[in-house]
Amino acid sequence: MILQITLTLIAVVALVGVLLGLILFINRQRGAPQPQEQQRARYTPGEQEILERLESLRGALSDRLDELKERVEKFIPPYGRVGYVPSNASELAQLLGFKYVKLGQEVHGELPKEVERYLDIDAEVAQIKEGDYYVYIVKRGDRKLIAVGDVYLDYLTVKFLQDFLSYI
């Protein structure tokens, strides 16, 4: 009988100990500041306001950065991203949509009548609009490129035409 009372007493003491430990654990969790509150406790109210504003700007800046990356990707032509350099007048005409390309003695396509008068221009770089056509004359050293198309080329693409003459 003493053994039975002792076992019951041990079980009751263990149960009370577990309940007391659980109660203390719950109270400690309830009274402990949350991680965000611990972080804010280090800053003054003014600093906290600045941090909140910076956090709200982070999303807007991220969206703006994505938009700028997209614009840059559109601005840089495909050959600039992959490093493709055409090897002849035909490939250049196909790449940039030219109707006529004259590269040294090599000719690709037909020259529109209204732009014939510009063929004798001697300039390092010339970009001329005549009617529906854009005429590009690029000279580097003793090499000369004349290209005619209906698409306006941006500065980087015209720069590419100059560099193209160095590659061939």
JSON list of C-alpha atoms in Angstrom, two decimals:
[
{"chain": "A", "resi": 1, "resn": "MET", "atom": "CA", "xyz": [0.00, 0.00, 0.00]},
{"chain": "A", "resi": 2, "resn": "ILE", "atom": "CA", "xyz": [2.83, 2.37, 0.76]},
{"chain": "A", "resi": 3, "resn": "LEU", "atom": "CA", "xyz": [4.18, 1.63, -2.69]},
{"chain": "A", "resi": 4, "resn": "GLN", "atom": "CA", "xyz": [0.86, 2.51, -4.27]},
{"chain": "A", "resi": 5, "resn": "ILE", "atom": "CA", "xyz": [0.64, 5.82, -2.37]},
{"chain": "A", "resi": 6, "resn": "THR", "atom": "CA", "xyz": [4.24, 6.65, -3.27]},
{"chain": "A", "resi": 7, "resn": "LEU", "atom": "CA", "xyz": [3.63, 6.03, -6.99]},
{"chain": "A", "resi": 8, "resn": "THR", "atom": "CA", "xyz": [0.46, 8.11, -6.90]},
{"chain": "A", "resi": 9, "resn": "LEU", "atom": "CA", "xyz": [2.25, 10.90, -5.07]},
{"chain": "A", "resi": 10, "resn": "ILE", "atom": "CA", "xyz": [5.12, 10.86, -7.61]},
{"chain": "A", "resi": 11, "resn": "ALA", "atom": "CA", "xyz": [2.64, 10.97, -10.50]},
{"chain": "A", "resi": 12, "resn": "VAL", "atom": "CA", "xyz": [0.78, 13.93, -8.92]},
{"chain": "A", "resi": 13, "resn": "VAL", "atom": "CA", "xyz": [4.04, 15.82, -8.26]},
{"chain": "A", "resi": 14, "resn": "ALA", "atom": "CA", "xyz": [5.18, 15.18, -11.86]},
{"chain": "A", "resi": 15, "resn": "LEU", "atom": "CA", "xyz": [1.83, 16.34, -13.23]},
{"chain": "A", "resi": 16, "resn": "VAL", "atom": "CA", "xyz": [1.94, 19.51, -11.09]},
{"chain": "A", "resi": 17, "resn": "GLY", "atom": "CA", "xyz": [5.53, 20.14, -12.26]},
{"chain": "A", "resi": 18, "resn": "VAL", "atom": "CA", "xyz": [4.57, 19.78, -15.92]},
{"chain": "A", "resi": 19, "resn": "LEU", "atom": "CA", "xyz": [1.55, 22.07, -15.52]},
{"chain": "A", "resi": 20, "resn": "LEU", "atom": "CA", "xyz": [3.61, 24.65, -13.62]},
{"chain": "A", "resi": 21, "resn": "GLY", "atom": "CA", "xyz": [6.32, 24.54, -16.34]},
{"chain": "A", "resi": 22, "resn": "LEU", "atom": "CA", "xyz": [3.70, 24.93, -19.06]},
{"chain": "A", "resi": 23, "resn": "ILE", "atom": "CA", "xyz": [2.13, 27.91, -17.29]},
{"chain": "A", "resi": 24, "resn": "LEU", "atom": "CA", "xyz": [5.52, 29.59, -16.90]},
{"chain": "A", "resi": 25, "resn": "PHE", "atom": "CA", "xyz": [6.38, 28.94, -20.56]},
{"chain": "A", "resi": 26, "resn": "ILE", "atom": "CA", "xyz": [3.10, 30.44, -21.76]},
{"chain": "A", "resi": 27, "resn": "ASN", "atom": "CA", "xyz": [3.51, 33.52, -19.56]},
{"chain": "A", "resi": 28, "resn": "ARG", "atom": "CA", "xyz": [7.06, 34.04, -20.76]},
{"chain": "A", "resi": 29, "resn": "GLN", "atom": "CA", "xyz": [5.97, 33.80, -24.43]},
{"chain": "A", "resi": 30, "resn": "ARG", "atom": "CA", "xyz": [3.09, 36.18, -23.90]},
{"chain": "A", "resi": 31, "resn": "GLY", "atom": "CA", "xyz": [5.24, 38.76, -22.13]},
{"chain": "A", "resi": 32, "resn": "ALA", "atom": "CA", "xyz": [8.24, 38.49, -24.50]},
{"chain": "A", "resi": 33, "resn": "PRO", "atom": "CA", "xyz": [8.40, 41.11, -27.25]},
{"chain": "A", "resi": 34, "resn": "GLN", "atom": "CA", "xyz": [7.95, 39.84, -30.78]},
{"chain": "A", "resi": 35, "resn": "PRO", "atom": "CA", "xyz": [11.00, 39.91, -33.11]},
{"chain": "A", "resi": 36, "resn": "GLN", "atom": "CA", "xyz": [9.74, 43.04, -34.90]},
{"chain": "A", "resi": 37, "resn": "GLU", "atom": "CA", "xyz": [9.08, 44.75, -31.57]},
{"chain": "A", "resi": 38, "resn": "GLN", "atom": "CA", "xyz": [12.58, 43.86, -30.37]},
{"chain": "A", "resi": 39, "resn": "GLN", "atom": "CA", "xyz": [14.04, 45.45, -33.50]},
{"chain": "A", "resi": 40, "resn": "ARG", "atom": "CA", "xyz": [11.94, 48.60, -33.16]},
{"chain": "A", "resi": 41, "resn": "ALA", "atom": "CA", "xyz": [12.82, 48.98, -29.50]},
{"chain": "A", "resi": 42, "resn": "ARG", "atom": "CA", "xyz": [16.36, 49.90, -30.59]},
{"chain": "A", "resi": 43, "resn": "TYR", "atom": "CA", "xyz": [15.21, 52.90, -32.66]},
{"chain": "A", "resi": 44, "resn": "THR", "atom": "CA", "xyz": [13.67, 56.21, -31.76]},
{"chain": "A", "resi": 45, "resn": "PRO", "atom": "CA", "xyz": [10.17, 56.95, -33.09]},
{"chain": "A", "resi": 46, "resn": "GLY", "atom": "CA", "xyz": [11.68, 59.22, -35.77]},
{"chain": "A", "resi": 47, "resn": "GLU", "atom": "CA", "xyz": [14.05, 56.50, -36.89]},
{"chain": "A", "resi": 48, "resn": "GLN", "atom": "CA", "xyz": [11.21, 54.00, -36.92]},
{"chain": "A", "resi": 49, "resn": "GLU", "atom": "CA", "xyz": [9.20, 56.30, -39.20]},
{"chain": "A", "resi": 50, "resn": "ILE", "atom": "CA", "xyz": [12.15, 56.66, -41.57]},
{"chain": "A", "resi": 51, "resn": "LEU", "atom": "CA", "xyz": [12.59, 52.87, -41.67]},
{"chain": "A", "resi": 52, "resn": "GLU", "atom": "CA", "xyz": [8.89, 52.37, -42.40]},
{"chain": "A", "resi": 53, "resn": "ARG", "atom": "CA", "xyz": [9.06, 54.86, -45.28]},
{"chain": "A", "resi": 54, "resn": "LEU", "atom": "CA", "xyz": [12.16, 53.20, -46.69]},
{"chain": "A", "resi": 55, "resn": "GLU", "atom": "CA", "xyz": [10.46, 49.82, -46.50]},
{"chain": "A", "resi": 56, "resn": "SER", "atom": "CA", "xyz": [7.44, 51.16, -48.41]},
{"chain": "A", "resi": 57, "resn": "LEU", "atom": "CA", "xyz": [9.75, 52.65, -51.06]},
{"chain": "A", "resi": 58, "resn": "ARG", "atom": "CA", "xyz": [11.54, 49.34, -51.56]},
{"chain": "A", "resi": 59, "resn": "GLY", "atom": "CA", "xyz": [8.62, 47.86, -53.52]},
{"chain": "A", "resi": 60, "resn": "ALA", "atom": "CA", "xyz": [8.24, 50.94, -55.69]},
{"chain": "A", "resi": 61, "resn": "LEU", "atom": "CA", "xyz": [11.98, 51.03, -56.43]},
{"chain": "A", "resi": 62, "resn": "SER", "atom": "CA", "xyz": [11.98, 47.33, -57.28]},
{"chain": "A", "resi": 63, "resn": "ASP", "atom": "CA", "xyz": [9.15, 47.86, -59.78]},
{"chain": "A", "resi": 64, "resn": "ARG", "atom": "CA", "xyz": [10.93, 50.87, -61.29]},
{"chain": "A", "resi": 65, "resn": "LEU", "atom": "CA", "xyz": [14.18, 48.91, -61.58]},
{"chain": "A", "resi": 66, "resn": "ASP", "atom": "CA", "xyz": [12.39, 46.10, -63.43]},
{"chain": "A", "resi": 67, "resn": "GLU", "atom": "CA", "xyz": [10.88, 48.67, -65.80]},
{"chain": "A", "resi": 68, "resn": "LEU", "atom": "CA", "xyz": [14.29, 50.22, -66.49]},
{"chain": "A", "resi": 69, "resn": "LYS", "atom": "CA", "xyz": [15.85, 46.81, -67.15]},
{"chain": "A", "resi": 70, "resn": "GLU", "atom": "CA", "xyz": [13.09, 46.10, -69.67]},
{"chain": "A", "resi": 71, "resn": "ARG", "atom": "CA", "xyz": [13.69, 49.45, -71.40]},
{"chain": "A", "resi": 72, "resn": "VAL", "atom": "CA", "xyz": [17.43, 48.81, -71.62]},
{"chain": "A", "resi": 73, "resn": "GLU", "atom": "CA", "xyz": [16.83, 45.36, -73.11]},
{"chain": "A", "resi": 74, "resn": "LYS", "atom": "CA", "xyz": [14.60, 46.95, -75.76]},
{"chain": "A", "resi": 75, "resn": "PHE", "atom": "CA", "xyz": [17.19, 49.66, -76.41]},
{"chain": "A", "resi": 76, "resn": "ILE", "atom": "CA", "xyz": [20.11, 47.27, -76.95]},
{"chain": "A", "resi": 77, "resn": "PRO", "atom": "CA", "xyz": [19.59, 45.50, -80.28]},
{"chain": "A", "resi": 78, "resn": "PRO", "atom": "CA", "xyz": [19.62, 41.69, -80.36]},
{"chain": "A", "resi": 79, "resn": "TYR", "atom": "CA", "xyz": [23.03, 41.43, -82.03]},
{"chain": "A", "resi": 80, "resn": "GLY", "atom": "CA", "xyz": [24.48, 43.53, -79.22]},
{"chain": "A", "resi": 81, "resn": "ARG", "atom": "CA", "xyz": [23.29, 41.05, -76.61]},
{"chain": "A", "resi": 82, "resn": "VAL", "atom": "CA", "xyz": [24.47, 37.90, -78.35]},
{"chain": "A", "resi": 83, "resn": "GLY", "atom": "CA", "xyz": [27.55, 39.28, -80.10]},
{"chain": "A", "resi": 84, "resn": "TYR", "atom": "CA", "xyz": [26.40, 38.31, -83.60]},
{"chain": "A", "resi": 85, "resn": "VAL", "atom": "CA", "xyz": [28.26, 40.08, -86.38]},
{"chain": "A", "resi": 86, "resn": "PRO", "atom": "CA", "xyz": [27.10, 39.45, -89.97]},
{"chain": "A", "resi": 87, "resn": "SER", "atom": "CA", "xyz": [29.79, 38.41, -92.41]},
{"chain": "A", "resi": 88, "resn": "ASN", "atom": "CA", "xyz": [28.53, 40.00, -95.65]},
{"chain": "A", "resi": 89, "resn": "ALA", "atom": "CA", "xyz": [26.13, 42.55, -97.15]},
{"chain": "A", "resi": 90, "resn": "SER", "atom": "CA", "xyz": [23.33, 40.02, -97.53]},
{"chain": "A", "resi": 91, "resn": "GLU", "atom": "CA", "xyz": [23.39, 39.05, -93.83]},
{"chain": "A", "resi": 92, "resn": "LEU", "atom": "CA", "xyz": [23.56, 42.72, -92.80]},
{"chain": "A", "resi": 93, "resn": "ALA", "atom": "CA", "xyz": [20.54, 43.53, -94.98]},
{"chain": "A", "resi": 94, "resn": "GLN", "atom": "CA", "xyz": [18.61, 40.64, -93.48]},
{"chain": "A", "resi": 95, "resn": "LEU", "atom": "CA", "xyz": [19.58, 41.54, -89.90]},
{"chain": "A", "resi": 96, "resn": "LEU", "atom": "CA", "xyz": [18.60, 45.20, -90.09]},
{"chain": "A", "resi": 97, "resn": "GLY", "atom": "CA", "xyz": [15.90, 45.05, -92.77]},
{"chain": "A", "resi": 98, "resn": "PHE", "atom": "CA", "xyz": [17.71, 47.06, -95.45]},
{"chain": "A", "resi": 99, "resn": "LYS", "atom": "CA", "xyz": [16.35, 47.13, -99.00]},
{"chain": "A", "resi": 100, "resn": "TYR", "atom": "CA", "xyz": [19.77, 47.92, -100.45]},
{"chain": "A", "resi": 101, "resn": "VAL", "atom": "CA", "xyz": [23.30, 47.45, -99.12]},
{"chain": "A", "resi": 102, "resn": "LYS", "atom": "CA", "xyz": [26.55, 48.26, -100.86]},
{"chain": "A", "resi": 103, "resn": "LEU", "atom": "CA", "xyz": [29.65, 47.13, -99.04]},
{"chain": "A", "resi": 104, "resn": "GLY", "atom": "CA", "xyz": [32.75, 47.84, -101.08]},
{"chain": "A", "resi": 105, "resn": "GLN", "atom": "CA", "xyz": [32.04, 46.12, -104.41]},
{"chain": "A", "resi": 106, "resn": "GLU", "atom": "CA", "xyz": [29.41, 43.78, -102.95]},
{"chain": "A", "resi": 107, "resn": "VAL", "atom": "CA", "xyz": [25.81, 44.85, -103.60]},
{"chain": "A", "resi": 108, "resn": "HIS", "atom": "CA", "xyz": [22.61, 43.38, -102.18]},
{"chain": "A", "resi": 109, "resn": "GLY", "atom": "CA", "xyz": [19.12, 44.47, -103.22]},
{"chain": "A", "resi": 110, "resn": "GLU", "atom": "CA", "xyz": [17.87, 47.23, -105.49]},
{"chain": "A", "resi": 111, "resn": "LEU", "atom": "CA", "xyz": [18.67, 50.89, -105.02]},
{"chain": "A", "resi": 112, "resn": "PRO", "atom": "CA", "xyz": [15.55, 53.13, -104.94]},
{"chain": "A", "resi": 113, "resn": "LYS", "atom": "CA", "xyz": [15.72, 55.88, -107.58]},
{"chain": "A", "resi": 114, "resn": "GLU", "atom": "CA", "xyz": [15.07, 58.73, -105.11]},
{"chain": "A", "resi": 115, "resn": "VAL", "atom": "CA", "xyz": [18.26, 58.03, -103.11]},
{"chain": "A", "resi": 116, "resn": "GLU", "atom": "CA", "xyz": [20.74, 57.65, -105.99]},
{"chain": "A", "resi": 117, "resn": "ARG", "atom": "CA", "xyz": [22.02, 61.20, -105.54]},
{"chain": "A", "resi": 118, "resn": "TYR", "atom": "CA", "xyz": [23.33, 60.42, -102.04]},
{"chain": "A", "resi": 119, "resn": "LEU", "atom": "CA", "xyz": [25.73, 57.65, -103.14]},
{"chain": "A", "resi": 120, "resn": "ASP", "atom": "CA", "xyz": [28.60, 60.07, -103.76]},
{"chain": "A", "resi": 121, "resn": "ILE", "atom": "CA", "xyz": [28.57, 61.62, -100.27]},
{"chain": "A", "resi": 122, "resn": "ASP", "atom": "CA", "xyz": [31.97, 61.32, -98.64]},
{"chain": "A", "resi": 123, "resn": "ALA", "atom": "CA", "xyz": [31.42, 61.37, -94.87]},
{"chain": "A", "resi": 124, "resn": "GLU", "atom": "CA", "xyz": [32.41, 59.19, -91.95]},
{"chain": "A", "resi": 125, "resn": "VAL", "atom": "CA", "xyz": [28.77, 58.86, -90.91]},
{"chain": "A", "resi": 126, "resn": "ALA", "atom": "CA", "xyz": [25.67, 60.19, -92.62]},
{"chain": "A", "resi": 127, "resn": "GLN", "atom": "CA", "xyz": [22.04, 59.45, -91.81]},
{"chain": "A", "resi": 128, "resn": "ILE", "atom": "CA", "xyz": [19.60, 60.91, -94.33]},
{"chain": "A", "resi": 129, "resn": "LYS", "atom": "CA", "xyz": [15.83, 60.65, -94.65]},
{"chain": "A", "resi": 130, "resn": "GLU", "atom": "CA", "xyz": [14.51, 60.82, -98.18]},
{"chain": "A", "resi": 131, "resn": "GLY", "atom": "CA", "xyz": [10.78, 60.18, -98.57]},
{"chain": "A", "resi": 132, "resn": "ASP", "atom": "CA", "xyz": [10.04, 56.81, -96.99]},
{"chain": "A", "resi": 133, "resn": "TYR", "atom": "CA", "xyz": [13.69, 55.73, -96.97]},
{"chain": "A", "resi": 134, "resn": "TYR", "atom": "CA", "xyz": [16.57, 56.21, -94.59]},
{"chain": "A", "resi": 135, "resn": "VAL", "atom": "CA", "xyz": [20.02, 56.29, -96.17]},
{"chain": "A", "resi": 136, "resn": "TYR", "atom": "CA", "xyz": [23.02, 55.36, -94.03]},
{"chain": "A", "resi": 137, "resn": "ILE", "atom": "CA", "xyz": [26.51, 56.08, -95.26]},
{"chain": "A", "resi": 138, "resn": "VAL", "atom": "CA", "xyz": [29.33, 54.88, -93.05]},
{"chain": "A", "resi": 139, "resn": "LYS", "atom": "CA", "xyz": [33.02, 55.10, -93.86]},
{"chain": "A", "resi": 140, "resn": "ARG", "atom": "CA", "xyz": [35.91, 53.68, -91.88]},
{"chain": "A", "resi": 141, "resn": "GLY", "atom": "CA", "xyz": [39.36, 53.86, -93.39]},
{"chain": "A", "resi": 142, "resn": "ASP", "atom": "CA", "xyz": [39.13, 52.69, -96.99]},
{"chain": "A", "resi": 143, "resn": "ARG", "atom": "CA", "xyz": [35.87, 50.76, -96.44]},
{"chain": "A", "resi": 144, "resn": "LYS", "atom": "CA", "xyz": [32.51, 52.32, -97.20]},
{"chain": "A", "resi": 145, "resn": "LEU", "atom": "CA", "xyz": [29.01, 51.06, -96.45]},
{"chain": "A", "resi": 146, "resn": "ILE", "atom": "CA", "xyz": [25.84, 52.42, -98.03]},
{"chain": "A", "resi": 147, "resn": "ALA", "atom": "CA", "xyz": [22.57, 51.05, -96.71]},
{"chain": "A", "resi": 148, "resn": "VAL", "atom": "CA", "xyz": [18.99, 52.02, -97.55]},
{"chain": "A", "resi": 149, "resn": "GLY", "atom": "CA", "xyz": [15.95, 50.92, -95.58]},
{"chain": "A", "resi": 150, "resn": "ASP", "atom": "CA", "xyz": [12.61, 52.09, -94.28]},
{"chain": "A", "resi": 151, "resn": "VAL", "atom": "CA", "xyz": [13.52, 51.77, -90.60]},
{"chain": "A", "resi": 152, "resn": "TYR", "atom": "CA", "xyz": [15.14, 54.50, -88.50]},
{"chain": "A", "resi": 153, "resn": "LEU", "atom": "CA", "xyz": [18.25, 53.21, -86.72]},
{"chain": "A", "resi": 154, "resn": "ASP", "atom": "CA", "xyz": [19.15, 54.44, -83.25]},
{"chain": "A", "resi": 155, "resn": "TYR", "atom": "CA", "xyz": [22.59, 55.68, -82.25]},
{"chain": "A", "resi": 156, "resn": "LEU", "atom": "CA", "xyz": [23.83, 52.28, -81.06]},
{"chain": "A", "resi": 157, "resn": "THR", "atom": "CA", "xyz": [22.88, 50.59, -84.31]},
{"chain": "A", "resi": 158, "resn": "VAL", "atom": "CA", "xyz": [24.64, 53.26, -86.38]},
{"chain": "A", "resi": 159, "resn": "LYS", "atom": "CA", "xyz": [27.66, 52.78, -84.09]},
{"chain": "A", "resi": 160, "resn": "PHE", "atom": "CA", "xyz": [27.39, 49.07, -84.82]},
{"chain": "A", "resi": 161, "resn": "LEU", "atom": "CA", "xyz": [27.55, 49.82, -88.55]},
{"chain": "A", "resi": 162, "resn": "GLN", "atom": "CA", "xyz": [30.79, 51.70, -87.94]},
{"chain": "A", "resi": 163, "resn": "ASP", "atom": "CA", "xyz": [32.21, 48.83, -85.92]},
{"chain": "A", "resi": 164, "resn": "PHE", "atom": "CA", "xyz": [30.97, 46.35, -88.51]},
{"chain": "A", "resi": 165, "resn": "LEU", "atom": "CA", "xyz": [33.36, 47.85, -91.03]},
{"chain": "A", "resi": 166, "resn": "SER", "atom": "CA", "xyz": [36.24, 47.03, -88.67]},
{"chain": "A", "resi": 167, "resn": "TYR", "atom": "CA", "xyz": [35.18, 43.40, -88.34]},
{"chain": "A", "resi": 168, "resn": "ILE", "atom": "CA", "xyz": [34.96, 42.49, -92.00]}
]
